[in-house]
Coordinates of C-alpha atoms in Angstrom, one line a residue:
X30 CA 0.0 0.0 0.0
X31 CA 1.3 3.3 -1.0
X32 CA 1.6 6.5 1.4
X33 CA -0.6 9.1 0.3
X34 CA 1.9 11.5 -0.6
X35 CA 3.8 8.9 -2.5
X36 CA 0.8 8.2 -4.5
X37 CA 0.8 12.3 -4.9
X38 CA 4.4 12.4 -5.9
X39 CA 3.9 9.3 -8.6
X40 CA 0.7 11.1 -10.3
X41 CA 2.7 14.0 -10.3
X42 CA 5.9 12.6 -12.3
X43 CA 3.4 10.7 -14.3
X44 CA 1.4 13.8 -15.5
X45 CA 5.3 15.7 -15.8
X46 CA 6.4 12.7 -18.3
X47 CA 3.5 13.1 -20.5
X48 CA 3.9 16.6 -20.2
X49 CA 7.5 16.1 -21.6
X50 CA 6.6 13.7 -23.9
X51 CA 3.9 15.9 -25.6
X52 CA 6.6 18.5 -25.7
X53 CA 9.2 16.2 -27.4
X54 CA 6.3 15.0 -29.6
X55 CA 5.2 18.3 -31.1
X56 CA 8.6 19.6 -31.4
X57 CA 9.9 16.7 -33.2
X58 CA 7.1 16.6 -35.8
X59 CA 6.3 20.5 -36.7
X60 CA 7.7 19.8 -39.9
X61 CA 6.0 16.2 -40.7
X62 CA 2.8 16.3 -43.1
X63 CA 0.3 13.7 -44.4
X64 CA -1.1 13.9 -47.8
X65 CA -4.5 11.9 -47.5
X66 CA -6.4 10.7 -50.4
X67 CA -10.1 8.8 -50.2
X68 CA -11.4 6.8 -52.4
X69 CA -14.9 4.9 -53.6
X70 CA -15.1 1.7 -55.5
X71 CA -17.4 0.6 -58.2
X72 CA -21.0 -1.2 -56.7
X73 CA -19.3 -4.5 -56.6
X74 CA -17.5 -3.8 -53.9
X75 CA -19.1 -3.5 -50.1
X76 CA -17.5 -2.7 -46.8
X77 CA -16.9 -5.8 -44.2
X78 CA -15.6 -6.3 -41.1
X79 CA -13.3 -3.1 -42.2
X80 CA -12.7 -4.3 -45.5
X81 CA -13.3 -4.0 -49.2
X82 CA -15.0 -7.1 -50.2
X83 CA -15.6 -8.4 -53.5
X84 CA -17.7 -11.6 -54.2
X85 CA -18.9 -14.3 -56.5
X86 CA -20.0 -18.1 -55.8
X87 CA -16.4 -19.1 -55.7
X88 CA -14.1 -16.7 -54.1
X89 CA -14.3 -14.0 -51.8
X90 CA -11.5 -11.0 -52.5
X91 CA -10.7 -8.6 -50.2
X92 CA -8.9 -5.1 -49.5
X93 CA -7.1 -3.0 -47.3
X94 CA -5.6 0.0 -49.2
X95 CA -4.5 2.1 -45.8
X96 CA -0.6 1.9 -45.9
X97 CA 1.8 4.7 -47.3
X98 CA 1.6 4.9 -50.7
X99 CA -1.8 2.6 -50.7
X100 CA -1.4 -0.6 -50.7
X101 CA -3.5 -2.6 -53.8
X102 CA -2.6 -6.0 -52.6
X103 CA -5.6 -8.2 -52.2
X104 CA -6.2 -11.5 -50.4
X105 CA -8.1 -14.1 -52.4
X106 CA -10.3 -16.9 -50.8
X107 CA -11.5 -19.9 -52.5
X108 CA -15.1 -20.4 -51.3
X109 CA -15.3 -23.7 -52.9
X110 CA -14.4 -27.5 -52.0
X111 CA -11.8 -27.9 -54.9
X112 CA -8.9 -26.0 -55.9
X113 CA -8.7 -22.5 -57.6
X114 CA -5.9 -21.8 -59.9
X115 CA -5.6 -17.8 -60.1
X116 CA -3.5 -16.9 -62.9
X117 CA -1.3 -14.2 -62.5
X118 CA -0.1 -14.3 -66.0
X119 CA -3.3 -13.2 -66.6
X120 CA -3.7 -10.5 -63.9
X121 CA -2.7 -7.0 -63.6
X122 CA -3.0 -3.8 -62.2
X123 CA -3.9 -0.8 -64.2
X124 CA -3.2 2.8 -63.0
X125 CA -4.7 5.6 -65.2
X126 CA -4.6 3.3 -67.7
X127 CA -1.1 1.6 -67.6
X128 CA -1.4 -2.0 -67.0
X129 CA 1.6 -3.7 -64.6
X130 CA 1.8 -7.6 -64.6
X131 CA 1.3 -9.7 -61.1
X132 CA 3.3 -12.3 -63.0
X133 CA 7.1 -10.4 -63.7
X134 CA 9.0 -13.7 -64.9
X135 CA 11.6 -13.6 -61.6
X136 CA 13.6 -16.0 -60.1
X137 CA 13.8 -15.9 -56.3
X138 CA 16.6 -17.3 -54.2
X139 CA 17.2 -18.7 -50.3
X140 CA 20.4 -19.3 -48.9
X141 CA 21.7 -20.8 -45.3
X142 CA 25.0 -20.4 -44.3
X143 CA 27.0 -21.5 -41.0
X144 CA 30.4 -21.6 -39.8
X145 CA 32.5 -22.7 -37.0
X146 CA 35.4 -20.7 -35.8
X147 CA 39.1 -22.4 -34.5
X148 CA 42.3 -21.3 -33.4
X149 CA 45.5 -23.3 -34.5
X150 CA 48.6 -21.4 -32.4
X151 CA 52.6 -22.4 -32.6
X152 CA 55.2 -21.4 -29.7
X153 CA 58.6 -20.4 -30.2
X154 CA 61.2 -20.2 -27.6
X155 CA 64.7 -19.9 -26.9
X156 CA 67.6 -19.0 -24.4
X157 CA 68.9 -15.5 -23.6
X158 CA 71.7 -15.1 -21.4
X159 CA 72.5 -11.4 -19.8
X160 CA 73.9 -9.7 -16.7
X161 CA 70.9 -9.5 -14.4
X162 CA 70.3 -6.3 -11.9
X163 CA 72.9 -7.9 -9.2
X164 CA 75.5 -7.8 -12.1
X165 CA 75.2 -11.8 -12.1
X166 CA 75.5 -13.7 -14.9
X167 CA 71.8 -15.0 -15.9
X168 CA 70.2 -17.4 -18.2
X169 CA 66.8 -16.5 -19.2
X170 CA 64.2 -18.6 -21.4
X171 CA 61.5 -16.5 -23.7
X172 CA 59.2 -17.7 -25.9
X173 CA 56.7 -16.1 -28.5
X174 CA 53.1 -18.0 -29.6
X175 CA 51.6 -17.2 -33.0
X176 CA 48.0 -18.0 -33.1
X177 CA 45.6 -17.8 -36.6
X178 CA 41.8 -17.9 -36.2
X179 CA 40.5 -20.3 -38.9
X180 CA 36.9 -19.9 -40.3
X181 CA 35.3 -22.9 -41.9
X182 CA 31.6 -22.4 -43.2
X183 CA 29.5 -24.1 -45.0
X184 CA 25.8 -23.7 -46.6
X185 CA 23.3 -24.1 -49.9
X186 CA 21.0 -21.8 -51.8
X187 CA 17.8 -22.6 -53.5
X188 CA 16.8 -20.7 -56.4
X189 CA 13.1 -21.2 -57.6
X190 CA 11.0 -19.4 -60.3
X191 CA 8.0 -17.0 -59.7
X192 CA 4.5 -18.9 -60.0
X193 CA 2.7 -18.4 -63.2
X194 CA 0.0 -19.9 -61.6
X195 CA -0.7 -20.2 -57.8
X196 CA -3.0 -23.2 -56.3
X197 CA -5.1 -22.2 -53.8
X198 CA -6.9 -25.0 -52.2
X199 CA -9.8 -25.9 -50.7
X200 CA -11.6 -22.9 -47.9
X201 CA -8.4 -20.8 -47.7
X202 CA -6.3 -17.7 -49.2
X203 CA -3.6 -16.2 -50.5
X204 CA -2.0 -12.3 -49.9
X205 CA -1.1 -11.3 -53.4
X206 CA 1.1 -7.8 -53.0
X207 CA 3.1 -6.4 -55.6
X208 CA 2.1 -2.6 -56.3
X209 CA 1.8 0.5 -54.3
X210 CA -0.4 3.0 -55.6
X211 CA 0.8 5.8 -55.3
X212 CA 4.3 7.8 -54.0
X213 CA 4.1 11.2 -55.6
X214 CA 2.8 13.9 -53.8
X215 CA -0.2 15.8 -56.1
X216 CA 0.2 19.5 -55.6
X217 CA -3.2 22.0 -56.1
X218 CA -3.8 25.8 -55.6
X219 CA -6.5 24.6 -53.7
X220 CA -4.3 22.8 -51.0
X221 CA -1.6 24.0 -48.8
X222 CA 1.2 22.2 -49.0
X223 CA 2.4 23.1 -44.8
X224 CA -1.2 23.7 -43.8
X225 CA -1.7 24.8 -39.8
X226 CA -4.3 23.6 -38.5
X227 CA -6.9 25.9 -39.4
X228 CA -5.6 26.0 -43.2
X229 CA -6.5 22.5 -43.4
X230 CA -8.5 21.7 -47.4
X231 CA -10.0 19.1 -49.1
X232 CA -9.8 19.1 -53.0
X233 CA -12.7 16.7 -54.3
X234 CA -12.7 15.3 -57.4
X235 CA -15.5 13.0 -59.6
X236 CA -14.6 10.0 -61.7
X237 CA -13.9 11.9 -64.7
X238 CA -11.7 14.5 -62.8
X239 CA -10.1 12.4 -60.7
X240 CA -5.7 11.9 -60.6
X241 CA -5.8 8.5 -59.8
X242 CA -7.7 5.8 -61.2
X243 CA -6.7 2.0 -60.5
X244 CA -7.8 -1.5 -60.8
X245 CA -7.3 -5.0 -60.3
X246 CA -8.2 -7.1 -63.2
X247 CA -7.9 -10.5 -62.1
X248 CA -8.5 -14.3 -63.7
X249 CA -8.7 -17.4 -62.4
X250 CA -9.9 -20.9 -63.1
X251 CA -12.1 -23.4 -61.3
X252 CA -10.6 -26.5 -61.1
X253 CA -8.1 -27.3 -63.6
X254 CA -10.3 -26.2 -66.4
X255 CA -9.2 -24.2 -69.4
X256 CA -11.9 -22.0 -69.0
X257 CA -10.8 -18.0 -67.5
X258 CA -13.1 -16.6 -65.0
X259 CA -12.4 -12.9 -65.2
X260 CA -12.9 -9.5 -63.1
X261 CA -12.3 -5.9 -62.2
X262 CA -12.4 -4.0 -59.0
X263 CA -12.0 -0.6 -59.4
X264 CA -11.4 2.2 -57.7
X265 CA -10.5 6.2 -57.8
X266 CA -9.7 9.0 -55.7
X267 CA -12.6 10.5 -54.4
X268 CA -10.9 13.6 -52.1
X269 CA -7.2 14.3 -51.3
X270 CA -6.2 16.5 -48.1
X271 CA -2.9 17.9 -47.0
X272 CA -2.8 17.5 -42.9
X273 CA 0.1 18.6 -40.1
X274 CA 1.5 15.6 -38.5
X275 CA -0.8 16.5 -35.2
X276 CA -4.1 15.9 -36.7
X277 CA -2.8 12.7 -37.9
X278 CA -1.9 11.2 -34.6
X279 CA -3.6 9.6 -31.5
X280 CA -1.6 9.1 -27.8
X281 CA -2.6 5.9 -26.0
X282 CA -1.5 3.8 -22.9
X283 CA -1.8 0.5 -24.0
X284 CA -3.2 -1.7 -21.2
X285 CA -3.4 -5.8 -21.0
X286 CA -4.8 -7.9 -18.4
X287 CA -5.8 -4.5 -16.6
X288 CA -1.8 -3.4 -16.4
X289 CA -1.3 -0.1 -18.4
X290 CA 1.8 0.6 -19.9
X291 CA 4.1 3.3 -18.9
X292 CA 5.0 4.2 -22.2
X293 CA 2.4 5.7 -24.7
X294 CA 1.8 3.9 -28.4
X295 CA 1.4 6.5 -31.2
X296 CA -2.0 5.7 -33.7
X297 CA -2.6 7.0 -36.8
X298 CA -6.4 8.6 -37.0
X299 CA -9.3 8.1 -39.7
X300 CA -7.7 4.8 -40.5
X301 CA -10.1 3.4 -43.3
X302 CA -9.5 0.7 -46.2
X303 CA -11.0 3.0 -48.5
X304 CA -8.0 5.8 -47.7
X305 CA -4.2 6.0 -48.2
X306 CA -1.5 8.2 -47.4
X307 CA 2.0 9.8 -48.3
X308 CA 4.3 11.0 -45.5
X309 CA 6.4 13.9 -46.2
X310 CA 8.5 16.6 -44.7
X311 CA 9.3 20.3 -44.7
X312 CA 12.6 21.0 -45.9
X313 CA 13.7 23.8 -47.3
X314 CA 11.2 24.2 -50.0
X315 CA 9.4 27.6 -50.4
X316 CA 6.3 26.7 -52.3
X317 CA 2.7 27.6 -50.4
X318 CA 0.8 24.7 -52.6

């Protein structure tokens, strides 16, 4: 049980450290921004258990573009009780038209390696003879050891080419990632590019105006049937937003089995799957927008 005044003096230092850390927090990141950018899909795909979902009667595809840069990677889930071959020859992802392949033709490569490590030493030594500090005659023997540190390692590497064609079986999935959407900052009169807080916009944009439009096209085939079963989710950018570093971030005490933690986790706000971001910082660039 704690004395009252220690209880006092604890509260005290705790309200002091988060004082300090707030203090640390804002100084370190006056010169951190967030470009924001929302999105909407086309009508085929719905939002579940925080995620874009996509459906037919034999798989279920889902995504989760919050990540920097947007992350277009989707995780495929055979619905059915045989396997699904999804062809990634045969899928792609399009940005404002440009198609990229899922299937790039790579070869991949994993290698172990271990070692021991010896020492293999030889002494040398002979007789020296010399008037000692008595001015006695003296005979002394000295001796030198050379000693080499011998490495011996050995190991193997496995090289294997990327899947044209990747099996999924029976009621589970795959995470297919390749692509981020986007990395380049879009720049408007409209938007501040260092906003404060109450400079904050939001440039909106429709279909046909919008900077960013991207898909999936993807093909796969029941069973090992010749016969492509092929889609498309789409999506675009919807609104963009420049935001300070402070309006992005939340200050929690984690707590587990009713202990709290003494140090505070950092959250991002407004997560969505629908939403991505771009960090970037103020350096010595002079431009408003």
């Amino acid at each position: 049980m704690f004395h009252p005044i220690t209880l006092k003096k604890m509260k005290i230092q705790k309200f002091l450290l988060i004082a300090l850390i707030l203090v640390l927090f804002t100084s370190c990141m006056k010169s951190s921004y967030f470009q924001v950018y929302k999105t909407a899909t086309s009508d085929k795909l719905v939002l579940k258990e925080n995620l874009l979902v996509y459906e037919d009667e034999n798989c279920k595809v889902s995504y989760n573009l919050w990540n920097e840069g947007g992350n277009i990677g989707f995780q495929f889930f055979n619905k059915k009780d045989k396997n699904i071959y999804l062809n990634l020859e045969e899928s792609f992802f399009i940005l404002n038209g440009v198609s990229y392949n899922y299937y790039r033709n790579r070869v991949f490569t994993n290698s172990t390696r271990s070692g021991t490590l010896a020492s293999r030493g030889r002494t040398a030594s002979k007789s020296v003879t010399g008037i000692n500090y008595l001015d006695l005659l003296q005979t002394n023997t000295i001796s030198a050891t050379n000693t080499v540190e011998l490495m011996s390692s050995s190991g193997f590497s496995v090289s294997f080419n990327e899947e044209k064609i990747s099996c999924i079986p029976s009621k589970t999935s795959k995470i297919i990632s390749e692509y981020n959407i986007n990395e380049k900052l879009f720049s408007d009169c409209s938007l501040f590019k260092y906003p404060s807080r109450n400079k904050i916009k939001t440039k909106t944009f429709l279909k046909t105006e919008s900077p960013l439009v991207f898909s999936n096209r993807i093909a796969y085939t029941l069973g090992q049937t010749d016969s492509l079963i092929k889609f498309e989710n789409e999506f675009y950018v919807t609104e963009i937003s420049n935001l300070p570093e402070s309006e992005m971030i939340n200050i929690k005490y984690d707590e587990y089995c009713g202990q709290e933690s003494r140090m505070p986790t950092y959250y991002l706000k407004n997560v969505s799957p629908d939403k991505f971001y771009i960090k970037y910082n103020k350096g010595n660039d002079a431009w408003k927008h």
